[in-house]
PDB file of C-alpha atoms in Angstrom:
ATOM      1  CA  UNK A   1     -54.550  20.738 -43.357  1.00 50.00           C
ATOM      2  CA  UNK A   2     -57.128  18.383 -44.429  1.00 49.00           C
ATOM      3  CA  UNK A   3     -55.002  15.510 -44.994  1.00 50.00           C
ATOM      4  CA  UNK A   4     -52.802  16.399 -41.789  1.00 49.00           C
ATOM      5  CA  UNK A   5     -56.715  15.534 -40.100  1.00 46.00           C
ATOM      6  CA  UNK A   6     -57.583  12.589 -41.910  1.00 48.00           C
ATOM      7  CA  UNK A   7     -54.293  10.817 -41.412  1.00 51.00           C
ATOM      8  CA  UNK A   8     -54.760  11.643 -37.521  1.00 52.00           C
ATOM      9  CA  UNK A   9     -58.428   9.956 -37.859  1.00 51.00           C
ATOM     10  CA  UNK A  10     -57.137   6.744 -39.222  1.00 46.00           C
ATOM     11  CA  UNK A  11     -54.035   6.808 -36.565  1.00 48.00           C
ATOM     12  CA  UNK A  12     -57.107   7.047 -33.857  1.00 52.00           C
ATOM     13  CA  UNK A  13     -59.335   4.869 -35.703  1.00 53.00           C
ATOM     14  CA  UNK A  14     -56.171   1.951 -36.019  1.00 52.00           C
ATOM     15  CA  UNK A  15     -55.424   3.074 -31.946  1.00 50.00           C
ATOM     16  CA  UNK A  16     -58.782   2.636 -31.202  1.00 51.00           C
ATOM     17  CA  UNK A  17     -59.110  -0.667 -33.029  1.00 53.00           C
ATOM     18  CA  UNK A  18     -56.023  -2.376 -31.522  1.00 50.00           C
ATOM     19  CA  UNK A  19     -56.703  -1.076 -27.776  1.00 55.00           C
ATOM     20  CA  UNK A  20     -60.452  -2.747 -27.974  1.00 55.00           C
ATOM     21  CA  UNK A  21     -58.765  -6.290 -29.666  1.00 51.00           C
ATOM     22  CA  UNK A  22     -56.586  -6.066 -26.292  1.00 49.00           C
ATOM     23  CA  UNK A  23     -59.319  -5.287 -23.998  1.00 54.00           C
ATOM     24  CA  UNK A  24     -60.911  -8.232 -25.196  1.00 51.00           C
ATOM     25  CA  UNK A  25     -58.009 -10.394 -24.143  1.00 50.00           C
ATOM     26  CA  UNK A  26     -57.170  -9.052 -20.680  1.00 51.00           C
ATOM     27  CA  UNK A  27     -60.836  -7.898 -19.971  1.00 53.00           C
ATOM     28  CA  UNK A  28     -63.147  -9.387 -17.424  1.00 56.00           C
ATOM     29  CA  UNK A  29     -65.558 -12.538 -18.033  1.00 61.00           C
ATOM     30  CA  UNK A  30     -62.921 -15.349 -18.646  1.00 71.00           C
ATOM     31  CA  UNK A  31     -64.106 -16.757 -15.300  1.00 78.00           C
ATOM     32  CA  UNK A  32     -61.887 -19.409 -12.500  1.00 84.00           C
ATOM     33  CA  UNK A  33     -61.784 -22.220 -15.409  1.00 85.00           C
ATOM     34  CA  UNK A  34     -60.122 -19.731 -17.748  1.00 87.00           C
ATOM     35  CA  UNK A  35     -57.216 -18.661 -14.671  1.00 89.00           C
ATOM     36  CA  UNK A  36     -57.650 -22.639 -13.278  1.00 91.00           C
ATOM     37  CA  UNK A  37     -56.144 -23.678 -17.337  1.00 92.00           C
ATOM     38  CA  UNK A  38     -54.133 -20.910 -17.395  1.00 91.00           C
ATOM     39  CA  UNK A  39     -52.046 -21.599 -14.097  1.00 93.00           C
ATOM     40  CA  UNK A  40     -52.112 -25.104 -15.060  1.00 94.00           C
ATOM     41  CA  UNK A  41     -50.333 -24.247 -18.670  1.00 93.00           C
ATOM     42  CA  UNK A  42     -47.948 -21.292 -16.533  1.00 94.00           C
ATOM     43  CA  UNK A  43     -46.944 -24.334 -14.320  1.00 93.00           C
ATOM     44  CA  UNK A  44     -45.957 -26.767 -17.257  1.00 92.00           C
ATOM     45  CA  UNK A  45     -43.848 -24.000 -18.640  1.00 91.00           C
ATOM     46  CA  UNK A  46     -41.830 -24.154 -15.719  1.00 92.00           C
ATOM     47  CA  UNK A  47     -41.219 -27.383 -15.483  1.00 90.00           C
ATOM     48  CA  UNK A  48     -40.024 -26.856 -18.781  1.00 89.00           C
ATOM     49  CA  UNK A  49     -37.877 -23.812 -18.013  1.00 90.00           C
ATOM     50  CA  UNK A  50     -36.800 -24.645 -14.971  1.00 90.00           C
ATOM     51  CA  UNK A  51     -35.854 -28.670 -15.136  1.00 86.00           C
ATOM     52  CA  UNK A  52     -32.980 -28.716 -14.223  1.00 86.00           C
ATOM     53  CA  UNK A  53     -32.938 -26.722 -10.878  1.00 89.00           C
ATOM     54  CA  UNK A  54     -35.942 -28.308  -9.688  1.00 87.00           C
ATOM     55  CA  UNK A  55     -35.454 -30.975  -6.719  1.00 88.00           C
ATOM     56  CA  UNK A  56     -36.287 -33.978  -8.483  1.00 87.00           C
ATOM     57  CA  UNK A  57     -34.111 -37.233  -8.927  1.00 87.00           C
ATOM     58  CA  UNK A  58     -32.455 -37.646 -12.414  1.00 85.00           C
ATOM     59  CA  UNK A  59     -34.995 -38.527 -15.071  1.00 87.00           C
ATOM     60  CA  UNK A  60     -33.174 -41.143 -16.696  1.00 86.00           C
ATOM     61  CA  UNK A  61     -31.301 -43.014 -13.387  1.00 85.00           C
ATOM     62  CA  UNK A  62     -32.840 -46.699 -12.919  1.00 85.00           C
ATOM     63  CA  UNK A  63     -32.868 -47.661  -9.229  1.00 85.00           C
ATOM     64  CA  UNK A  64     -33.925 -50.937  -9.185  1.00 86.00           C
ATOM     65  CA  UNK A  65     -34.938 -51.204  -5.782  1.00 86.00           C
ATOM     66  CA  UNK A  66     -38.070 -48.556  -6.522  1.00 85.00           C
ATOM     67  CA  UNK A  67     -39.126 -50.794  -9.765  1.00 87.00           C
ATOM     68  CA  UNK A  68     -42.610 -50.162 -10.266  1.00 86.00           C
ATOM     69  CA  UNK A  69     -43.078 -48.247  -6.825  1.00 86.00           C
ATOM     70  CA  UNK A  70     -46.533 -46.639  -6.786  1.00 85.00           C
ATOM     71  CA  UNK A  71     -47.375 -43.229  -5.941  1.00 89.00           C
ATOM     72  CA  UNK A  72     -46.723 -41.445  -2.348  1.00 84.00           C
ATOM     73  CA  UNK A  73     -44.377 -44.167  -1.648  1.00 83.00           C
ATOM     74  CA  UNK A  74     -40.367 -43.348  -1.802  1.00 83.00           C
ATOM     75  CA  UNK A  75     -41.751 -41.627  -5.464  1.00 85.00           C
ATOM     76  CA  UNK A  76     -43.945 -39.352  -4.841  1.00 87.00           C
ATOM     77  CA  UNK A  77     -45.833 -40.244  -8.263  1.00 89.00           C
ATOM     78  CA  UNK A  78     -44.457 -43.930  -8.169  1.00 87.00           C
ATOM     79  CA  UNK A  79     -41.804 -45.313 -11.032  1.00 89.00           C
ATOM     80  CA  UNK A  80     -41.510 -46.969 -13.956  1.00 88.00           C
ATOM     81  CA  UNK A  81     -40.571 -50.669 -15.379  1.00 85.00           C
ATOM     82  CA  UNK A  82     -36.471 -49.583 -14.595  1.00 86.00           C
ATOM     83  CA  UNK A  83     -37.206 -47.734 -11.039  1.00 87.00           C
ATOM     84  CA  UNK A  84     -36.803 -44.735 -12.728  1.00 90.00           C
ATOM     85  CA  UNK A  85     -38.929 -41.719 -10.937  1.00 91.00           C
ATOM     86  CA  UNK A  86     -41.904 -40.860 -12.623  1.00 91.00           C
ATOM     87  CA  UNK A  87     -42.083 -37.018 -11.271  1.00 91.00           C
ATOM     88  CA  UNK A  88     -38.834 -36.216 -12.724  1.00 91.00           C
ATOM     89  CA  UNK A  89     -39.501 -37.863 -16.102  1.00 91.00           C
ATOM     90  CA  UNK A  90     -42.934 -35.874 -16.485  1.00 92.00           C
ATOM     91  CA  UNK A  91     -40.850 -32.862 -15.968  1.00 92.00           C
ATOM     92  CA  UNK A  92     -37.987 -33.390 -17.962  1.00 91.00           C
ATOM     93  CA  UNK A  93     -40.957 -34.848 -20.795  1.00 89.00           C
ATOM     94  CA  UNK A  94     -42.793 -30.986 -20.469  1.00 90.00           C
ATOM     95  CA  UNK A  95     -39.489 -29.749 -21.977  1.00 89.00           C
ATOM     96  CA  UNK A  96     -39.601 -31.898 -25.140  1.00 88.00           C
ATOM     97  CA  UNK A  97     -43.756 -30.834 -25.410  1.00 87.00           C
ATOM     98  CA  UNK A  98     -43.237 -27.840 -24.923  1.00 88.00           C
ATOM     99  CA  UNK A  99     -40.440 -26.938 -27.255  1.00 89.00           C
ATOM    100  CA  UNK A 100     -42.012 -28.900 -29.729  1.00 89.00           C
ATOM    101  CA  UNK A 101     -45.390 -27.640 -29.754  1.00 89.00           C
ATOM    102  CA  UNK A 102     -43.639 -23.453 -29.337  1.00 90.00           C
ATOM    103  CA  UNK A 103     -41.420 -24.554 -32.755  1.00 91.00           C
ATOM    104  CA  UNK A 104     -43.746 -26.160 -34.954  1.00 90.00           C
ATOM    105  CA  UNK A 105     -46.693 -23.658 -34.056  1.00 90.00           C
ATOM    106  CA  UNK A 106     -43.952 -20.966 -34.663  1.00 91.00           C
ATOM    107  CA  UNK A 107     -43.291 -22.011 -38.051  1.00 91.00           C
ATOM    108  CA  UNK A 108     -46.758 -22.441 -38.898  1.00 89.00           C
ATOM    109  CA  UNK A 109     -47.725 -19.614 -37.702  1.00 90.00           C
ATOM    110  CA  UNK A 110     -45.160 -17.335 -39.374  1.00 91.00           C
ATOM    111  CA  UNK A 111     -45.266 -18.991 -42.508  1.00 92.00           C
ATOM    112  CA  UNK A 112     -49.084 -20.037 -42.849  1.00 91.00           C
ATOM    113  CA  UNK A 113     -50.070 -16.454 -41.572  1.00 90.00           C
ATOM    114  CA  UNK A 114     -47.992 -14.829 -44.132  1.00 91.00           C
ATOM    115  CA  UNK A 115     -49.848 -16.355 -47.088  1.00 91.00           C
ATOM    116  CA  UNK A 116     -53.048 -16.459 -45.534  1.00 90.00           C
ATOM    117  CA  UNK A 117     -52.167 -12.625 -44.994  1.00 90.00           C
ATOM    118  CA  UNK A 118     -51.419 -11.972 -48.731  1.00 90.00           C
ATOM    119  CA  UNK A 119     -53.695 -14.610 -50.139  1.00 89.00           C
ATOM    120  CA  UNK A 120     -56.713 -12.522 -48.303  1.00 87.00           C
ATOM    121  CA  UNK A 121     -55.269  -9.381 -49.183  1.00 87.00           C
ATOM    122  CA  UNK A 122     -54.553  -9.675 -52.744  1.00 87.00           C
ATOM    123  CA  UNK A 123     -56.984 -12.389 -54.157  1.00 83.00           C
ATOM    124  CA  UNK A 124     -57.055 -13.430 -57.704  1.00 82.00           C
ATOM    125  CA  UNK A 125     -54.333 -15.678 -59.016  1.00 87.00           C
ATOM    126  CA  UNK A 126     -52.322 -15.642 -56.306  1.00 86.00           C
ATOM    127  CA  UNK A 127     -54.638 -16.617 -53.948  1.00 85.00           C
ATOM    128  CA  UNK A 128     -57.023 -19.500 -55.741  1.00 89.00           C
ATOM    129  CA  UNK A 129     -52.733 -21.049 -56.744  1.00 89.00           C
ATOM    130  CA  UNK A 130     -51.956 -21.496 -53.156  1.00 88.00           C
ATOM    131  CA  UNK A 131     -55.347 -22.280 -51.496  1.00 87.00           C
ATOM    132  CA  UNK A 132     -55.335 -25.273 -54.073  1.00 89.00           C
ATOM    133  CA  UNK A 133     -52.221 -26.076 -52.864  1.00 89.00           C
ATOM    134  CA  UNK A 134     -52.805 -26.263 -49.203  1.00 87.00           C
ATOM    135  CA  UNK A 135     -56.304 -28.615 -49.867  1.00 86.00           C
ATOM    136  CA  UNK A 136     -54.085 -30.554 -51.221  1.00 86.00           C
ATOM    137  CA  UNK A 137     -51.508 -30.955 -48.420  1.00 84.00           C
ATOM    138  CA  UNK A 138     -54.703 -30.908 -46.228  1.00 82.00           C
ATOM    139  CA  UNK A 139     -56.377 -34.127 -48.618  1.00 84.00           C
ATOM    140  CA  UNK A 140     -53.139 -35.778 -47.745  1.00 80.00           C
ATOM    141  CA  UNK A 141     -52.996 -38.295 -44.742  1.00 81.00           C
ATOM    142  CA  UNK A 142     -51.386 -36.232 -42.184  1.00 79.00           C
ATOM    143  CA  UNK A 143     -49.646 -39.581 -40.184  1.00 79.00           C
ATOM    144  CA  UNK A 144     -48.275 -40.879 -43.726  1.00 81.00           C
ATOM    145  CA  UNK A 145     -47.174 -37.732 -44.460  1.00 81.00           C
ATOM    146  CA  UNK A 146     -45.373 -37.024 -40.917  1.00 83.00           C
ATOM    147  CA  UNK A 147     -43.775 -40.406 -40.674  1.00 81.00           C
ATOM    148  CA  UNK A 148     -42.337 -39.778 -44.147  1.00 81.00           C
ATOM    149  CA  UNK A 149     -41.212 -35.965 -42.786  1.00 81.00           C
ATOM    150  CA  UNK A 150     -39.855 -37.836 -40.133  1.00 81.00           C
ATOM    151  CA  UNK A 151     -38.059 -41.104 -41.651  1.00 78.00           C
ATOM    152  CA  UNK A 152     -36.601 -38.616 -44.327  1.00 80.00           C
ATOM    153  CA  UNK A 153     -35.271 -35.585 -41.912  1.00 79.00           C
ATOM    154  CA  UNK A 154     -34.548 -38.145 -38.734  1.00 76.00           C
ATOM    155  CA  UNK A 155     -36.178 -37.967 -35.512  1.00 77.00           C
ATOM    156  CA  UNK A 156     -34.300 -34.906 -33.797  1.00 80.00           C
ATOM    157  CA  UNK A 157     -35.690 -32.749 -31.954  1.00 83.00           C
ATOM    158  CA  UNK A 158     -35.128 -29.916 -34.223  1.00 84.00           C
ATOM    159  CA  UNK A 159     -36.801 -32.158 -37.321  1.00 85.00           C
ATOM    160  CA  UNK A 160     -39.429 -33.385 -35.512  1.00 87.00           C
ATOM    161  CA  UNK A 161     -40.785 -29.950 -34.859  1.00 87.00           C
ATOM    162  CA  UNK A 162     -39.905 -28.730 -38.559  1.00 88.00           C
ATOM    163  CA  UNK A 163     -41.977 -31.573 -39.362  1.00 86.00           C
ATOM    164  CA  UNK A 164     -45.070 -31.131 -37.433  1.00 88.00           C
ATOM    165  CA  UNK A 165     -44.400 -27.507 -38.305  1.00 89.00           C
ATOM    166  CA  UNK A 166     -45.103 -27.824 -41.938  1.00 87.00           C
ATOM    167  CA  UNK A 167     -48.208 -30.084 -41.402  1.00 87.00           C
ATOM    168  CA  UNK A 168     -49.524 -26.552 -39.526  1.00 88.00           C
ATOM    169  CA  UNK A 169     -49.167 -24.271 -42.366  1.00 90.00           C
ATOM    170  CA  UNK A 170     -52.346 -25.043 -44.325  1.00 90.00           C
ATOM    171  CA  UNK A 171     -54.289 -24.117 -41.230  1.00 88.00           C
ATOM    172  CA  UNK A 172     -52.858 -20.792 -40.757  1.00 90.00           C
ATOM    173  CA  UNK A 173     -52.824 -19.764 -43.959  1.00 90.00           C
ATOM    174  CA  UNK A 174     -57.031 -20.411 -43.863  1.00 90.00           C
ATOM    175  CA  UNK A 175     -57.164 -18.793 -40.471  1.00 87.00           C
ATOM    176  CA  UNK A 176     -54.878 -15.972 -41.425  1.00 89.00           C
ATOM    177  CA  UNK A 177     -56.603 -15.230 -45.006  1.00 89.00           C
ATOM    178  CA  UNK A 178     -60.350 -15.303 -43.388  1.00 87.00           C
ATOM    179  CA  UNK A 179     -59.566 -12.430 -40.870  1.00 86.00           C
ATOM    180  CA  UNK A 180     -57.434 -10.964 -43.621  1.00 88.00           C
ATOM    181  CA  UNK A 181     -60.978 -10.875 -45.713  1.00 86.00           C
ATOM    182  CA  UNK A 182     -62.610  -9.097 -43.293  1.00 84.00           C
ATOM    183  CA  UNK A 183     -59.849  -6.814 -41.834  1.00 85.00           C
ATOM    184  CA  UNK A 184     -59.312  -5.355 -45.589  1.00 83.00           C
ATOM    185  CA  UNK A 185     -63.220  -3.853 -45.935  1.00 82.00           C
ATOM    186  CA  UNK A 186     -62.670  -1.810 -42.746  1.00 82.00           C
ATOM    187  CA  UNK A 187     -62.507   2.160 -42.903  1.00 83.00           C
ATOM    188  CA  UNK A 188     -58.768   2.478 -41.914  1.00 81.00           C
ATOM    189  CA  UNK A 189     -58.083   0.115 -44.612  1.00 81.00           C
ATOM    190  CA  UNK A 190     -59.948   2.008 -47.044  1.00 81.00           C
ATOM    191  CA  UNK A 191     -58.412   5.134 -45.828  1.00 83.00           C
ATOM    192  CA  UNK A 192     -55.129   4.139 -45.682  1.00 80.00           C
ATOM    193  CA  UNK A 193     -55.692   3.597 -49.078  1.00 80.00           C
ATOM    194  CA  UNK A 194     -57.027   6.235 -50.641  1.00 81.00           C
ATOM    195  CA  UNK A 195     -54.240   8.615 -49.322  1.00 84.00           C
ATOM    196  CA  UNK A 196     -51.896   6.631 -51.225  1.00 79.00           C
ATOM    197  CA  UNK A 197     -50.452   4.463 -48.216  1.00 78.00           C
ATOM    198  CA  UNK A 198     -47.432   1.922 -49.945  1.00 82.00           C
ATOM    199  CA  UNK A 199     -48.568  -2.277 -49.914  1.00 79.00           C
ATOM    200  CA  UNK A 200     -46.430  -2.645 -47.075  1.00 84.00           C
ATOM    201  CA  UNK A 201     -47.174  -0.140 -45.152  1.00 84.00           C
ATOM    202  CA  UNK A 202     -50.523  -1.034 -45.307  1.00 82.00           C
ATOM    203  CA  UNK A 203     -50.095  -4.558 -44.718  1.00 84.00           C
ATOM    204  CA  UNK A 204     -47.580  -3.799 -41.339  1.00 83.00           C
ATOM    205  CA  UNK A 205     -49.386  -1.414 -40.039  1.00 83.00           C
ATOM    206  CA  UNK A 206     -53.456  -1.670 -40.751  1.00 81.00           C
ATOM    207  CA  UNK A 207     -53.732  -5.354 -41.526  1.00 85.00           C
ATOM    208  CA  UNK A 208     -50.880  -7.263 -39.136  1.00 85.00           C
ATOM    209  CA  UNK A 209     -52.227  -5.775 -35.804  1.00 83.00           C
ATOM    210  CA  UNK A 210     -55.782  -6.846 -36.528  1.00 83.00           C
ATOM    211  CA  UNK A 211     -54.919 -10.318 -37.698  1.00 86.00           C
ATOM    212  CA  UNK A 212     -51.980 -11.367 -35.348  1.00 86.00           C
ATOM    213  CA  UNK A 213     -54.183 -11.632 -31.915  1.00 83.00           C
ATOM    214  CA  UNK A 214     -57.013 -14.221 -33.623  1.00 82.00           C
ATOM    215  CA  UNK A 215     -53.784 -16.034 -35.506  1.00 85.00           C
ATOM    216  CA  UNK A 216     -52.430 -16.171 -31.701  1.00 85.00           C
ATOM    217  CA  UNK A 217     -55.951 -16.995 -30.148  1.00 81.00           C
ATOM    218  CA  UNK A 218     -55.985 -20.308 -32.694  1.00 83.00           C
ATOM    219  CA  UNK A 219     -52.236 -20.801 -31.552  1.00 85.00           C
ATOM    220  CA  UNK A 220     -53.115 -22.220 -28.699  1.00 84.00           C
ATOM    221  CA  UNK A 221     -55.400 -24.888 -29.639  1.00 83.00           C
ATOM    222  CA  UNK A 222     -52.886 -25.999 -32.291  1.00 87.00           C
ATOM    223  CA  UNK A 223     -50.475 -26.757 -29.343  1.00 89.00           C
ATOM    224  CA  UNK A 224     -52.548 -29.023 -27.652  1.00 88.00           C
ATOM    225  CA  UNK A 225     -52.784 -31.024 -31.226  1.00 88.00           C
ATOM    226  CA  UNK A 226     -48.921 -30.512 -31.560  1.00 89.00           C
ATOM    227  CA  UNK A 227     -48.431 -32.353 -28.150  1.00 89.00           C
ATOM    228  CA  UNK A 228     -51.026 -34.857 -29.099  1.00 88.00           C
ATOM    229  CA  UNK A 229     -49.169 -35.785 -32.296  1.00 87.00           C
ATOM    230  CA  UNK A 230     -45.886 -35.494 -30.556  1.00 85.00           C
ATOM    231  CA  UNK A 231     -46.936 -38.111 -28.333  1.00 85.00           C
ATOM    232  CA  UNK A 232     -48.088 -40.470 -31.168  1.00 84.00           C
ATOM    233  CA  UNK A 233     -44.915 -40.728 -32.505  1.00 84.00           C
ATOM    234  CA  UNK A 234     -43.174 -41.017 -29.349  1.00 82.00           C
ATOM    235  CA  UNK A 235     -46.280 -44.083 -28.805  1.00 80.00           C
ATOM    236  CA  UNK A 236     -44.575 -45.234 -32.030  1.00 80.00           C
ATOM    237  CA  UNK A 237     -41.085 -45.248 -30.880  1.00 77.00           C
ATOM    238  CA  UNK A 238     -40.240 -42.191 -34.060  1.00 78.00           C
ATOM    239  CA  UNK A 239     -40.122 -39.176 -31.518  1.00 79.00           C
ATOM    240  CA  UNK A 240     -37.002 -38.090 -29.699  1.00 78.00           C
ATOM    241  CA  UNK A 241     -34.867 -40.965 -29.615  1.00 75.00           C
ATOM    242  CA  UNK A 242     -34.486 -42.525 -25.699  1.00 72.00           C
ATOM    243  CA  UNK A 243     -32.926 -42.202 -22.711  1.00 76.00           C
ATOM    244  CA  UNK A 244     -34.892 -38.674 -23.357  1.00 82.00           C
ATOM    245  CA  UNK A 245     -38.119 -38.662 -21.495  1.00 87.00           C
ATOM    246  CA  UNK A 246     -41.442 -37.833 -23.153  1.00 87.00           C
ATOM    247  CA  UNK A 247     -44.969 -38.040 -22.057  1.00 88.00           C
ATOM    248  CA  UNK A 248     -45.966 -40.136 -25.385  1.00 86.00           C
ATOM    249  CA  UNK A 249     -42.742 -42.679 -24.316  1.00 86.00           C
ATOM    250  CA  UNK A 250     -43.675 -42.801 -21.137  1.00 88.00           C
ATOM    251  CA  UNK A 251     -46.891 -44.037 -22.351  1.00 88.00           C
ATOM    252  CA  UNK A 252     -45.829 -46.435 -24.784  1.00 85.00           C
ATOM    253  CA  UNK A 253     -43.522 -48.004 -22.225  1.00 86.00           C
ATOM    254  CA  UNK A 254     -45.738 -48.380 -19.365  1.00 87.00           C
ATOM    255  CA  UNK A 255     -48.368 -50.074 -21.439  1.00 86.00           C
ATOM    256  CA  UNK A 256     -46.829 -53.465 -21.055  1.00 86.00           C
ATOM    257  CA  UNK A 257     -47.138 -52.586 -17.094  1.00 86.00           C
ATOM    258  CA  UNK A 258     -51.151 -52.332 -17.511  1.00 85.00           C
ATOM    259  CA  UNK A 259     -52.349 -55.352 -15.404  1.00 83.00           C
ATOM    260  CA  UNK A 260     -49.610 -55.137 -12.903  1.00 85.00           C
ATOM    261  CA  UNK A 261     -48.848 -51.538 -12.152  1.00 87.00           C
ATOM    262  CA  UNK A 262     -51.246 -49.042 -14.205  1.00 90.00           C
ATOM    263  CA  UNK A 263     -49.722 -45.664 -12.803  1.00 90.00           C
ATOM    264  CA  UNK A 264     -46.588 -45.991 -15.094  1.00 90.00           C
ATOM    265  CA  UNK A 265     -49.134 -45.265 -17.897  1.00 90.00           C
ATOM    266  CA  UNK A 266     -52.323 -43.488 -15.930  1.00 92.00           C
ATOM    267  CA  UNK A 267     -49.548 -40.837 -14.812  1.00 92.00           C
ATOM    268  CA  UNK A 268     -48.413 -39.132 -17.958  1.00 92.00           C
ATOM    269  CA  UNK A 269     -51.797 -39.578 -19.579  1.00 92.00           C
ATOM    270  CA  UNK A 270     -53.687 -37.254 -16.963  1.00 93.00           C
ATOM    271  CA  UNK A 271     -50.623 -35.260 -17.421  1.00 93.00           C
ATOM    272  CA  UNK A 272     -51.089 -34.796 -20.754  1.00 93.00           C
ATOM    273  CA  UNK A 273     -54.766 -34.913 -21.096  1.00 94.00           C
ATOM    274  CA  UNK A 274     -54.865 -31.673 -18.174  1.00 94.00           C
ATOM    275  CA  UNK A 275     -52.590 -30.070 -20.272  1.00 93.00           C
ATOM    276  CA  UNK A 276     -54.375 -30.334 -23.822  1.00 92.00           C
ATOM    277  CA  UNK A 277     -57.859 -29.482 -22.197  1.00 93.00           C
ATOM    278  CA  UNK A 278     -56.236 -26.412 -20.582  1.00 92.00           C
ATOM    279  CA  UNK A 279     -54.830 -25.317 -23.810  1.00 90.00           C
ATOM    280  CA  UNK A 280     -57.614 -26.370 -25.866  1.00 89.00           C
ATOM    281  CA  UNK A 281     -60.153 -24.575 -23.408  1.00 90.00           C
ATOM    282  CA  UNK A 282     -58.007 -21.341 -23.273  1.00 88.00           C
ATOM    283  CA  UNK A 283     -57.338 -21.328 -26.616  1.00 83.00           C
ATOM    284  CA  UNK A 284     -61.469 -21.538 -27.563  1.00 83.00           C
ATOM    285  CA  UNK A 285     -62.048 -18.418 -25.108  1.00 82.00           C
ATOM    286  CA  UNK A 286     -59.635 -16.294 -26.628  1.00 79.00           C
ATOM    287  CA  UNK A 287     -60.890 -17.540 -30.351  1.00 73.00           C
ATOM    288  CA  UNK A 288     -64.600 -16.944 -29.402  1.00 73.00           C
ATOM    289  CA  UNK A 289     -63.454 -12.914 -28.378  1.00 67.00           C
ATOM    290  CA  UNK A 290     -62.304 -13.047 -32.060  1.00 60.00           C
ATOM    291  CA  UNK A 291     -65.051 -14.834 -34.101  1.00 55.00           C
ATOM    292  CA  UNK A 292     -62.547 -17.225 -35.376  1.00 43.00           C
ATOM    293  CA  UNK A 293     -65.243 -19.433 -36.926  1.00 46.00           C
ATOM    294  CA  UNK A 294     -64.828 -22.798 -39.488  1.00 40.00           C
ATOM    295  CA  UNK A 295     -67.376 -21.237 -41.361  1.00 38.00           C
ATOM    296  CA  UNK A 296     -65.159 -18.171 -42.057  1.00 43.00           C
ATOM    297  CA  UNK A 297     -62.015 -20.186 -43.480  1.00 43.00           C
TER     298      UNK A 297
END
């Protein structure tokens, strides 16, 4: 009878715990800027969803007639150096940025979280081997690194976001293992553990629920530093390979446009930039609910 009530108290204590981690997500104080970013990021995911049923022109068909058009003229955001629309390249481009930024935080965050999750958990060996392992993929120039990813797996869209993916796993793995730290000293934890709860069980069912939402909270601020990477190498002519638009192409090729017609470039950079601040600021509001602090990592 007594451990029938003790294993109910941790079930409510774990309950309790997860129910308050989502009130603090969908609870009130986020404020207009919070749902302002948020629409913002809803509305580039579905452009990137829904490209090809939208009503724009083709993204990659050069009319030469509208060469260089600017904005709210026969393009509603202007074209580029080939006539080719501008609107329907930017939405076509949230695809690739998108996709990219979903994969490689995806594989960083399953991966990375997983050691960070047993580094934290079972300390010792196992965890001063692999945090010295990650400084030193962290000491490493990330761009030498990623163009070497990149010239050795090709520039696909598949290996691109393997390759930014990998570059993400030291950072989880710190994130990961300092909640870890802290989730272990809790009562359920404890509990869990002195009735003789398995590894795994406690790992799935006391640690993973307390961990994932702060993992997801920093998820979002590593996808506006995906798409700003993303766009580098696209800047650098190594992203996906053309006619396929991205915001870091369109970039690169409207810079030679600068003095004569500065939308080709100014375009895709606010795009871009309102999409990074809206992830980055949504991303910091949900990490602040969590105390996901550098000092803890």
């Amino acid at each position: 009878m007594r451990s029938k009530v003790a294993d109910s108290s941790v079930v409510r204590s774990r309950a309790q715990g997860f129910s308050a981690a989502a009130r603090q997500v969908f609870g009130r104080g986020f404020g207009p800027g919070f749902w302002i970013a948020a629409g913002w990021l809803l509305l580039v995911a579905l452009c990137a969803v829904f490209a090809d049923w939208l009503p724009v022109r083709d993204p990659i068909d050069p009319v030469i007639a509208n060469r260089l058009n600017g904005p709210l003229t026969t393009n509603i955001l202007g074209a580029d150096g080939l006539g080719r629309d501008i609107l329907a390249r930017l939405v076509h481009g949230a695809r690739v940025s998108v996709v990219i930024a979903l994969t490689a935080v995806s594989i960083g965050m399953v991966i990375g979280g997983t050691l960070g999750i047993l580094a934290g958990y079972f300390r010792g060996h196992f965890e001063r081997g692999l945090m010295a392992v990650l400084d030193v993929i962290l000491a490493f120039p990330w761009l030498v690194l990623l163009l070497a990813l990149v010239a050795f797996i090709g520039q696909s869209l598949a290996a691109i976001s393997v390759a930014i993916g990998f570059l993400w796993i030291p950072a989880y793995a710190r994130v990961a293992r300092a909640n870890t730290l802290s989730v272990v000293q809790r009562e359920y934890v404890l509990a869990a553990r002195a009735m003789g709860a398995s590894t795994l069980r406690i790992l799935l069912r006391e640690v993973l629920p307390n961990v994932i939402l702060p993992v997801l909270a920093y998820g979002l601020v590593a996808m506006g530093l995906v798409i700003i990477v993303e766009s580098a190498l696209a800047f650098l002519g190594l992203s996906v390979e053309a006619p396929q638009p991205t915001w870091g192409g369109m970039i690169s090729e409207g810079k030679r446009h600068l003095a004569t017609a500065v939308h080709v470039a100014l375009v895709p950079s606010i795009t871009m930039f309102f999409t990074v601040l809206s992830l980055n600021y949504v991303g910091d509001r949900l990490r602040s609910r969590f105390d996901v602090r550098e000092s803890n990592l």
